[in-house]
């Protein structure tokens, strides 16, 4: 099949976190949460929201592209592709208060729940072809998690 392209491997595997032998999706989501925690402690709330939205959009586009590049090598929706989990967990973090570890943890747990259980139409998103299908289910899981985070803030 030939040599795997380096940049798509790095991006699709979430900077290598997808090579984790146990729960690579969780490893990718954890890496994204830690990245958010890192920059959210030094940025203003507005800058944090803007950066999180930019990363979400940018990595969605890069995720579709890099996943499509890797499908010929690894097949449809391989476990080691975790850029979708990174994008999915950043979505609820858009609403999390900057540097708040509890909201970060809640975003991570909620996203992983929706990503693993795949209720409410999430599984159907996987029917889209190629990289779009890989990304779409995690985006919807992230949106559901975002809605819960927003409701929790409103209630609390």
Coordinates of N, CA, C and O in Angstrom, one line a residue:
X1 N 0.8 -1.2 0.0 CA 0.0 0.0 0.0 C 0.9 1.2 0.0 O 0.4 2.3 -0.4
X2 N 2.1 1.2 0.4 CA 3.0 2.3 0.4 C 3.2 2.9 1.8 O 2.6 2.5 2.8
X3 N 4.0 4.0 1.8 CA 4.3 4.6 3.1 C 3.1 5.5 3.5 O 2.6 6.3 2.7
X4 N 2.8 5.5 4.8 CA 1.8 6.3 5.4 C 2.2 7.8 5.4 O 3.3 8.1 5.9
X5 N 1.4 8.7 5.0 CA 1.8 10.1 5.1 C 1.8 10.6 6.5 O 0.9 10.5 7.3
X6 N 3.0 11.3 6.9 CA 3.3 11.6 8.2 C 2.3 12.6 8.8 O 1.8 12.4 9.9
X7 N 2.0 13.7 8.2 CA 1.1 14.8 8.7 C -0.3 14.2 9.0 O -0.8 14.4 10.1
X8 N -0.9 13.5 8.0 CA -2.2 12.9 8.4 C -2.2 11.9 9.5 O -3.1 11.8 10.3
X9 N -1.1 11.1 9.7 CA -1.0 10.2 10.8 C -0.9 11.0 12.1 O -1.7 10.7 13.0
X10 N -0.1 12.1 12.2 CA 0.0 12.9 13.4 C -1.4 13.5 13.7 O -1.8 13.4 14.9
X11 N -2.0 14.1 12.8 CA -3.3 14.7 13.0 C -4.4 13.7 13.4 O -5.1 13.9 14.3
X12 N -4.6 12.7 12.6 CA -5.7 11.8 12.8 C -5.5 11.0 14.1 O -6.6 10.7 14.7
X13 N -4.3 10.8 14.5 CA -4.1 10.1 15.8 C -4.0 11.0 17.0 O -3.7 10.6 18.1
X14 N -4.4 12.2 16.8 CA -4.4 13.2 18.0 C -3.0 13.3 18.5 O -2.8 13.1 19.7
X15 N -2.0 13.6 17.7 CA -0.6 13.7 18.0 C 0.0 12.5 18.7 O 0.8 12.5 19.5
X16 N -0.6 11.3 18.2 CA -0.1 10.0 18.7 C -0.9 9.4 19.8 O -0.7 8.2 20.1
X17 N -1.8 10.1 20.4 CA -2.6 9.6 21.5 C -3.5 8.4 21.1 O -3.8 7.6 21.9
X18 N -3.8 8.4 19.8 CA -4.6 7.3 19.3 C -3.8 5.9 19.2 O -4.4 4.9 19.0
X19 N -2.5 6.0 19.4 CA -1.8 4.7 19.5 C -1.8 4.1 20.9 O -1.1 3.1 21.1
X20 N -2.4 4.7 21.8 CA -2.6 4.2 23.2 C -3.2 2.8 23.1 O -4.2 2.6 22.4
X21 N -2.6 1.8 23.6 CA -3.1 0.4 23.5 C -4.5 0.1 24.2 O -5.2 -0.8 23.8
X22 N -4.8 1.0 25.2 CA -6.0 0.8 25.9 C -6.8 2.1 25.8 O -6.3 3.2 26.1
X23 N -8.1 2.0 25.3 CA -9.0 3.2 25.2 C -8.4 4.4 24.5 O -8.2 5.4 25.0
X24 N -8.0 4.2 23.2 CA -7.4 5.3 22.5 C -8.3 6.5 22.4 O -7.9 7.7 22.4
X25 N -9.6 6.3 22.2 CA -10.6 7.4 22.2 C -10.6 8.2 23.4 O -10.6 9.5 23.4
X26 N -10.5 7.6 24.6 CA -10.4 8.2 25.9 C -9.1 9.0 26.0 O -9.1 10.1 26.5
X27 N -8.0 8.4 25.5 CA -6.7 9.1 25.5 C -6.8 10.4 24.7 O -6.2 11.4 25.1
X28 N -7.4 10.3 23.5 CA -7.5 11.5 22.7 C -8.3 12.6 23.3 O -8.0 13.8 23.3
X29 N -9.5 12.2 23.9 CA -10.3 13.2 24.6 C -9.6 13.8 25.8 O -9.8 15.0 26.1
X30 N -8.9 12.9 26.5 CA -8.1 13.4 27.7 C -7.1 14.4 27.3 O -6.9 15.5 27.9
X31 N -6.3 14.1 26.2 CA -5.3 15.1 25.7 C -6.0 16.4 25.3 O -5.5 17.5 25.7
X32 N -7.1 16.4 24.6 CA -7.8 17.6 24.3 C -8.2 18.4 25.5 O -8.1 19.6 25.6
X33 N -8.7 17.7 26.5 CA -9.1 18.3 27.8 C -8.0 19.0 28.5 O -8.0 20.1 29.0
X34 N -6.8 18.3 28.5 CA -5.6 18.8 29.2 C -5.1 20.0 28.4 O -4.6 21.0 29.0
X35 N -5.2 20.0 27.1 CA -4.8 21.2 26.3 C -5.7 22.4 26.6 O -5.2 23.5 26.9
X36 N -7.0 22.1 26.7 CA -7.9 23.2 27.1 C -7.6 23.7 28.5 O -7.5 24.9 28.7
X37 N -7.4 22.8 29.4 CA -7.0 23.2 30.8 C -5.8 24.1 30.8 O -5.7 25.1 31.5
X38 N -4.8 23.7 30.0 CA -3.6 24.5 29.9 C -3.8 25.9 29.4 O -3.4 26.9 30.1
X39 N -4.4 26.1 28.3 CA -4.6 27.4 27.8 C -5.7 28.2 28.5 O -5.7 29.4 28.6
X40 N -6.7 27.5 29.1 CA -7.8 28.2 29.8 C -7.3 28.9 31.1 O -8.0 29.8 31.6
X41 N -6.2 28.4 31.6 CA -5.7 29.0 32.9 C -4.9 30.3 32.6 O -4.7 31.1 33.6
X42 N -4.6 30.6 31.4 CA -3.8 31.8 31.1 C -4.5 32.8 30.2 O -4.0 33.9 30.1
X43 N -5.6 32.4 29.6 CA -6.3 33.3 28.7 C -7.5 33.9 29.4 O -8.0 33.4 30.4
X44 N -8.0 35.0 28.9 CA -9.2 35.6 29.3 C -10.4 34.7 28.9 O -10.2 33.9 28.0
X45 N -11.5 34.9 29.6 CA -12.7 34.1 29.2 C -13.0 34.2 27.7 O -13.3 33.2 27.0
X46 N -13.0 35.4 27.1 CA -13.3 35.6 25.7 C -12.3 34.9 24.8 O -12.7 34.3 23.9
X47 N -11.0 35.1 25.1 CA -10.0 34.5 24.3 C -10.0 33.0 24.4 O -9.8 32.3 23.4
X48 N -10.4 32.5 25.5 CA -10.5 31.0 25.7 C -11.7 30.5 24.8 O -11.5 29.5 24.1
X49 N -12.8 31.2 24.8 CA -13.9 30.7 24.0 C -13.6 30.8 22.5 O -13.8 29.8 21.8
X50 N -13.0 31.9 22.1 CA -12.6 32.1 20.7 C -11.6 31.0 20.3 O -11.7 30.4 19.2
X51 N -10.5 30.8 21.1 CA -9.6 29.8 20.8 C -10.2 28.4 20.7 O -9.9 27.6 19.8
X52 N -11.1 28.0 21.6 CA -11.7 26.7 21.6 C -12.6 26.6 20.3 O -12.6 25.5 19.7
X53 N -13.3 27.6 20.0 CA -14.1 27.5 18.7 C -13.2 27.4 17.5 O -13.4 26.5 16.6
X54 N -12.1 28.1 17.5 CA -11.2 28.0 16.3 C -10.6 26.6 16.3 O -10.5 26.1 15.2
X55 N -10.1 26.1 17.4 CA -9.6 24.7 17.4 C -10.6 23.7 17.0 O -10.3 22.8 16.2
X56 N -11.8 23.9 17.4 CA -12.9 23.0 17.0 C -13.1 23.0 15.5 O -13.2 21.9 14.9
X57 N -13.2 24.1 14.9 CA -13.5 24.2 13.5 C -12.3 23.8 12.7 O -12.4 23.0 11.8
X58 N -11.1 24.2 13.1 CA -9.8 23.9 12.4 C -9.6 22.3 12.5 O -9.3 21.7 11.4
X59 N -9.7 21.7 13.6 CA -9.5 20.3 13.8 C -10.6 19.5 13.2 O -10.4 18.3 12.8
X60 N -11.8 20.0 13.0 CA -12.9 19.3 12.3 C -12.4 19.2 10.8 O -12.5 18.1 10.3
X61 N -12.0 20.3 10.3 CA -11.6 20.3 8.8 C -10.3 19.4 8.7 O -10.3 18.6 7.7
X62 N -9.4 19.6 9.5 CA -8.2 18.8 9.5 C -8.5 17.3 9.7 O -7.8 16.4 9.1
X63 N -9.4 17.0 10.6 CA -9.8 15.7 10.9 C -10.4 15.0 9.8 O -10.1 13.8 9.5
X64 N -11.3 15.7 9.1 CA -11.9 15.1 7.9 C -10.9 14.8 6.8 O -10.8 13.7 6.3
X65 N -10.0 15.7 6.6 CA -8.9 15.6 5.6 C -8.0 14.4 6.0 O -7.7 13.5 5.2
X66 N -7.5 14.5 7.2 CA -6.5 13.5 7.6 C -7.1 12.1 7.7 O -6.4 11.1 7.3
X67 N -8.3 12.0 8.1 CA -9.0 10.7 8.2 C -9.2 10.1 6.8 O -8.9 8.9 6.6
X68 N -9.6 10.9 5.9 CA -9.8 10.5 4.5 C -8.4 10.0 3.9 O -8.4 9.0 3.1
X69 N -7.3 10.6 4.3 CA -6.0 10.2 3.9 C -5.6 8.8 4.5 O -4.9 8.1 3.8
X70 N -6.1 8.5 5.7 CA -5.7 7.3 6.4 C -6.6 6.1 6.1 O -6.2 5.0 6.3
X71 N -7.8 6.4 5.7 CA -8.8 5.3 5.4 C -8.2 4.2 4.5 O -8.3 3.0 4.8
X72 N -7.5 4.6 3.4 CA -6.9 3.5 2.6 C -5.9 2.6 3.3 O -5.7 1.4 2.9
X73 N -5.3 3.1 4.3 CA -4.3 2.4 5.1 C -4.9 1.6 6.2 O -4.5 0.5 6.5
X74 N -5.9 2.2 6.9 CA -6.4 1.7 8.2 C -7.8 1.2 8.1 O -8.4 0.7 9.1
X75 N -8.5 1.5 7.0 CA -9.9 1.1 6.9 C -10.9 2.2 7.5 O -10.4 3.2 8.0
X76 N -12.2 2.0 7.4 CA -13.2 2.9 7.8 C -13.2 3.0 9.4 O -13.2 2.0 10.0
X77 N -13.2 4.2 9.9 CA -13.3 4.5 11.3 C -12.4 3.7 12.2 O -12.8 3.0 13.1
X78 N -11.1 3.7 11.9 CA -10.2 2.9 12.8 C -10.0 3.5 14.2 O -10.2 4.7 14.4
X79 N -9.8 2.6 15.1 CA -9.7 3.0 16.6 C -8.6 4.0 16.8 O -8.7 4.9 17.7
X80 N -7.5 4.0 16.0 CA -6.4 4.9 16.3 C -6.7 6.3 15.8 O -6.0 7.2 16.2
X81 N -7.7 6.5 15.1 CA -8.1 7.9 14.7 C -8.9 8.5 15.8 O -10.0 8.0 16.1
X82 N -8.3 9.5 16.5 CA -9.0 10.1 17.7 C -9.1 11.6 17.6 O -9.6 12.2 18.5
X83 N -8.8 12.2 16.4 CA -9.0 13.6 16.3 C -10.5 14.0 16.4 O -10.8 15.0 16.9
X84 N -11.4 13.0 16.1 CA -12.8 13.2 16.3 C -13.1 13.4 17.8 O -14.0 14.2 18.2
X85 N -12.5 12.6 18.6 CA -12.7 12.7 20.1 C -12.2 14.1 20.6 O -12.8 14.6 21.5
X86 N -11.1 14.5 20.1 CA -10.6 15.8 20.5 C -11.6 16.9 20.2 O -11.9 17.7 21.0
X87 N -12.1 16.9 19.0 CA -13.1 17.9 18.6 C -14.3 17.8 19.4 O -14.9 18.8 19.9
X88 N -14.8 16.5 19.6 CA -16.0 16.3 20.4 C -15.9 16.8 21.8 O -16.9 17.4 22.3
X89 N -14.8 16.7 22.5 CA -14.7 17.2 23.9 C -14.5 18.7 23.9 O -14.9 19.3 24.9
X90 N -13.9 19.3 22.9 CA -13.8 20.7 22.9 C -15.1 21.4 22.8 O -15.3 22.6 23.3
X91 N -16.1 20.8 22.2 CA -17.4 21.4 22.0 C -18.0 21.8 23.3 O -18.4 23.0 23.5
X92 N -18.2 20.9 24.3 CA -18.8 21.3 25.6 C -17.8 22.3 26.4 O -18.3 23.1 27.2
X93 N -16.5 22.2 26.1 CA -15.6 23.1 26.8 C -15.7 24.5 26.4 O -15.3 25.4 27.1
X94 N -16.4 24.8 25.3 CA -16.7 26.1 24.8 C -17.5 26.9 25.9 O -17.2 28.1 26.2
X95 N -18.3 26.2 26.6 CA -19.2 26.8 27.7 C -18.6 26.7 29.1 O -19.2 27.2 30.0
X96 N -17.5 26.0 29.2 CA -16.9 25.8 30.6 C -16.2 27.0 31.0 O -15.5 27.7 30.2
X97 N -16.4 27.4 32.3 CA -15.7 28.5 32.9 C -14.1 28.3 32.8 O -13.7 27.2 33.0
X98 N -13.4 29.3 32.4 CA -12.0 29.2 32.2 C -11.3 28.6 33.4 O -11.5 29.0 34.5
X99 N -10.4 27.6 33.1 CA -9.6 27.0 34.2 C -10.4 26.1 35.2 O -9.8 25.7 36.1
X100 N -11.7 25.9 35.0 CA -12.5 25.2 36.0 C -12.3 23.7 35.7 O -12.9 23.2 34.8
X101 N -11.6 23.0 36.6 CA -11.4 21.6 36.4 C -12.6 20.8 36.5 O -12.7 19.7 35.9
X102 N -13.6 21.2 37.3 CA -14.8 20.4 37.5 C -15.7 20.5 36.2 O -16.2 19.4 35.8
X103 N -15.8 21.6 35.6 CA -16.5 21.7 34.3 C -15.7 20.9 33.2 O -16.3 20.3 32.3
X104 N -14.4 21.0 33.3 CA -13.6 20.2 32.3 C -13.8 18.7 32.5 O -14.0 18.0 31.5
X105 N -13.9 18.3 33.7 CA -14.1 16.9 34.0 C -15.5 16.5 33.6 O -15.7 15.4 33.0
X106 N -16.5 17.3 33.9 CA -17.9 17.0 33.5 C -18.0 17.0 32.0 O -18.7 16.1 31.4
X107 N -17.3 17.9 31.3 CA -17.4 17.9 29.8 C -16.8 16.6 29.3 O -17.3 16.0 28.3
X108 N -15.6 16.2 29.8 CA -15.0 15.0 29.4 C -15.9 13.8 29.6 O -16.1 13.0 28.7
X109 N -16.4 13.6 30.8 CA -17.3 12.5 31.2 C -18.5 12.5 30.3 O -18.9 11.4 29.8
X110 N -19.2 13.6 30.2 CA -20.4 13.7 29.4 C -20.1 13.3 27.9 O -20.9 12.5 27.3
X111 N -19.1 13.9 27.4 CA -18.8 13.6 26.0 C -18.5 12.1 25.8 O -19.0 11.5 24.9
X112 N -17.7 11.5 26.7 CA -17.3 10.1 26.5 C -18.6 9.2 26.7 O -18.7 8.2 26.0
X113 N -19.5 9.6 27.6 CA -20.8 8.9 27.7 C -21.5 8.9 26.4 O -21.9 7.8 25.9
X114 N -21.7 10.0 25.8 CA -22.5 10.1 24.6 C -21.7 9.5 23.4 O -22.3 8.8 22.6
X115 N -20.4 9.6 23.4 CA -19.6 9.0 22.3 C -19.7 7.4 22.4 O -19.7 6.8 21.4
X116 N -19.7 6.9 23.6 CA -19.7 5.4 23.7 C -21.1 4.9 23.6 O -21.3 3.9 22.9
X117 N -22.1 5.5 24.3 CA -23.5 5.0 24.2 C -24.1 5.2 22.9 O -25.0 4.5 22.5
X118 N -23.8 6.4 22.3 CA -24.4 6.7 21.0 C -25.9 6.8 20.9 O -26.5 6.2 20.0
X119 N -26.5 7.5 21.9 CA -28.0 7.6 21.8 C -28.4 8.8 20.9 O -27.6 9.5 20.4
X120 N -29.7 8.9 20.8 CA -30.3 10.1 20.2 C -29.8 10.5 18.8 O -29.5 11.7 18.5
X121 N -29.6 9.5 18.0 CA -29.2 9.8 16.6 C -27.7 9.8 16.4 O -27.2 10.0 15.2
X122 N -26.9 9.7 17.4 CA -25.4 9.8 17.3 C -24.9 8.7 16.4 O -24.1 8.9 15.5
X123 N -25.4 7.4 16.6 CA -25.0 6.3 15.8 C -25.3 6.5 14.3 O -24.5 6.2 13.4
X124 N -26.4 7.2 14.0 CA -26.7 7.4 12.6 C -25.7 8.3 11.9 O -25.6 8.2 10.6
X125 N -25.1 9.2 12.6 CA -24.1 10.1 12.0 C -22.9 9.3 11.4 O -22.3 9.8 10.4
X126 N -22.7 8.1 11.9 CA -21.6 7.3 11.3 C -21.8 6.8 9.9 O -20.9 6.3 9.2
X127 N -23.1 7.0 9.4 CA -23.4 6.5 8.1 C -22.9 7.4 7.0 O -22.8 7.0 5.8
X128 N -22.5 8.7 7.4 CA -21.9 9.6 6.4 C -20.6 9.0 5.9 O -19.9 8.3 6.7
X129 N -20.2 9.2 4.7 CA -19.0 8.5 4.1 C -17.7 9.2 4.7 O -17.7 10.4 5.0
X130 N -16.7 8.3 4.8 CA -15.3 8.8 5.0 C -15.2 9.6 6.3 O -15.8 9.3 7.3
X131 N -14.3 10.6 6.2 CA -13.9 11.4 7.3 C -15.1 12.2 7.9 O -15.1 12.4 9.1
X132 N -16.1 12.5 7.1 CA -17.3 13.2 7.6 C -18.0 12.3 8.6 O -18.4 12.8 9.7
X133 N -18.2 11.1 8.3 CA -18.9 10.2 9.2 C -18.1 9.9 10.5 O -18.7 9.8 11.6
X134 N -16.8 9.9 10.4 CA -15.9 9.7 11.5 C -16.1 10.9 12.5 O -16.2 10.7 13.7
X135 N -16.1 12.1 11.9 CA -16.2 13.3 12.7 C -17.6 13.6 13.2 O -17.8 14.1 14.3
X136 N -18.7 13.3 12.4 CA -20.0 13.7 12.7 C -20.6 13.2 14.0 O -21.3 13.9 14.7
X137 N -20.4 11.9 14.3 CA -21.0 11.3 15.5 C -20.4 12.0 16.7 O -21.1 12.2 17.7
X138 N -19.1 12.3 16.7 CA -18.4 12.9 17.9 C -18.9 14.4 18.0 O -19.0 14.9 19.1
X139 N -19.1 15.0 16.9 CA -19.6 16.4 16.9 C -21.0 16.4 17.6 O -21.2 17.3 18.5
X140 N -21.8 15.5 17.2 CA -23.2 15.5 17.8 C -23.1 15.1 19.3 O -23.8 15.7 20.1
X141 N -22.2 14.2 19.7 CA -22.0 13.8 21.1 C -21.5 15.1 21.8 O -21.9 15.3 23.0
X142 N -20.7 15.8 21.2 CA -20.2 17.1 21.8 C -21.3 18.1 22.0 O -21.3 18.8 23.0
X143 N -22.2 18.2 21.0 CA -23.3 19.2 21.1 C -24.2 18.8 22.2 O -24.6 19.7 23.0
X144 N -24.5 17.5 22.4 CA -25.4 17.1 23.5 C -24.7 17.4 24.8 O -25.4 17.8 25.8
X145 N -23.4 17.2 24.9 CA -22.7 17.5 26.1 C -22.7 19.0 26.4 O -22.8 19.4 27.6
X146 N -22.5 19.8 25.4 CA -22.6 21.2 25.5 C -23.9 21.7 26.1 O -23.9 22.5 27.0
X147 N -25.0 21.1 25.6 CA -26.3 21.5 26.1 C -26.5 21.2 27.5 O -27.0 22.0 28.3
X148 N -25.9 20.1 28.0 CA -26.0 19.7 29.4 C -25.2 20.7 30.2 O -25.6 21.1 31.3
X149 N -24.0 21.0 29.8 CA -23.1 21.9 30.5 C -23.8 23.3 30.6 O -23.8 23.9 31.7
X150 N -24.4 23.8 29.5 CA -25.1 25.1 29.6 C -26.3 25.0 30.6 O -26.5 25.9 31.4
X151 N -27.1 23.9 30.5 CA -28.2 23.8 31.5 C -27.7 23.7 32.9 O -28.3 24.3 33.8
X152 N -26.6 23.0 33.2 CA -26.0 22.9 34.5 C -25.6 24.3 35.0 O -25.8 24.7 36.2
X153 N -25.0 25.1 34.1 CA -24.6 26.5 34.5 C -25.8 27.3 34.8 O -25.8 28.1 35.8
X154 N -26.9 27.2 34.1 CA -28.1 27.9 34.3 C -28.7 27.5 35.6 O -29.2 28.4 36.4
X155 N -28.7 26.2 35.9 CA -29.3 25.7 37.2 C -28.5 26.2 38.4 O -29.0 26.6 39.4
X156 N -27.2 26.0 38.3 CA -26.3 26.3 39.4 C -26.0 27.8 39.4 O -25.7 28.4 40.3

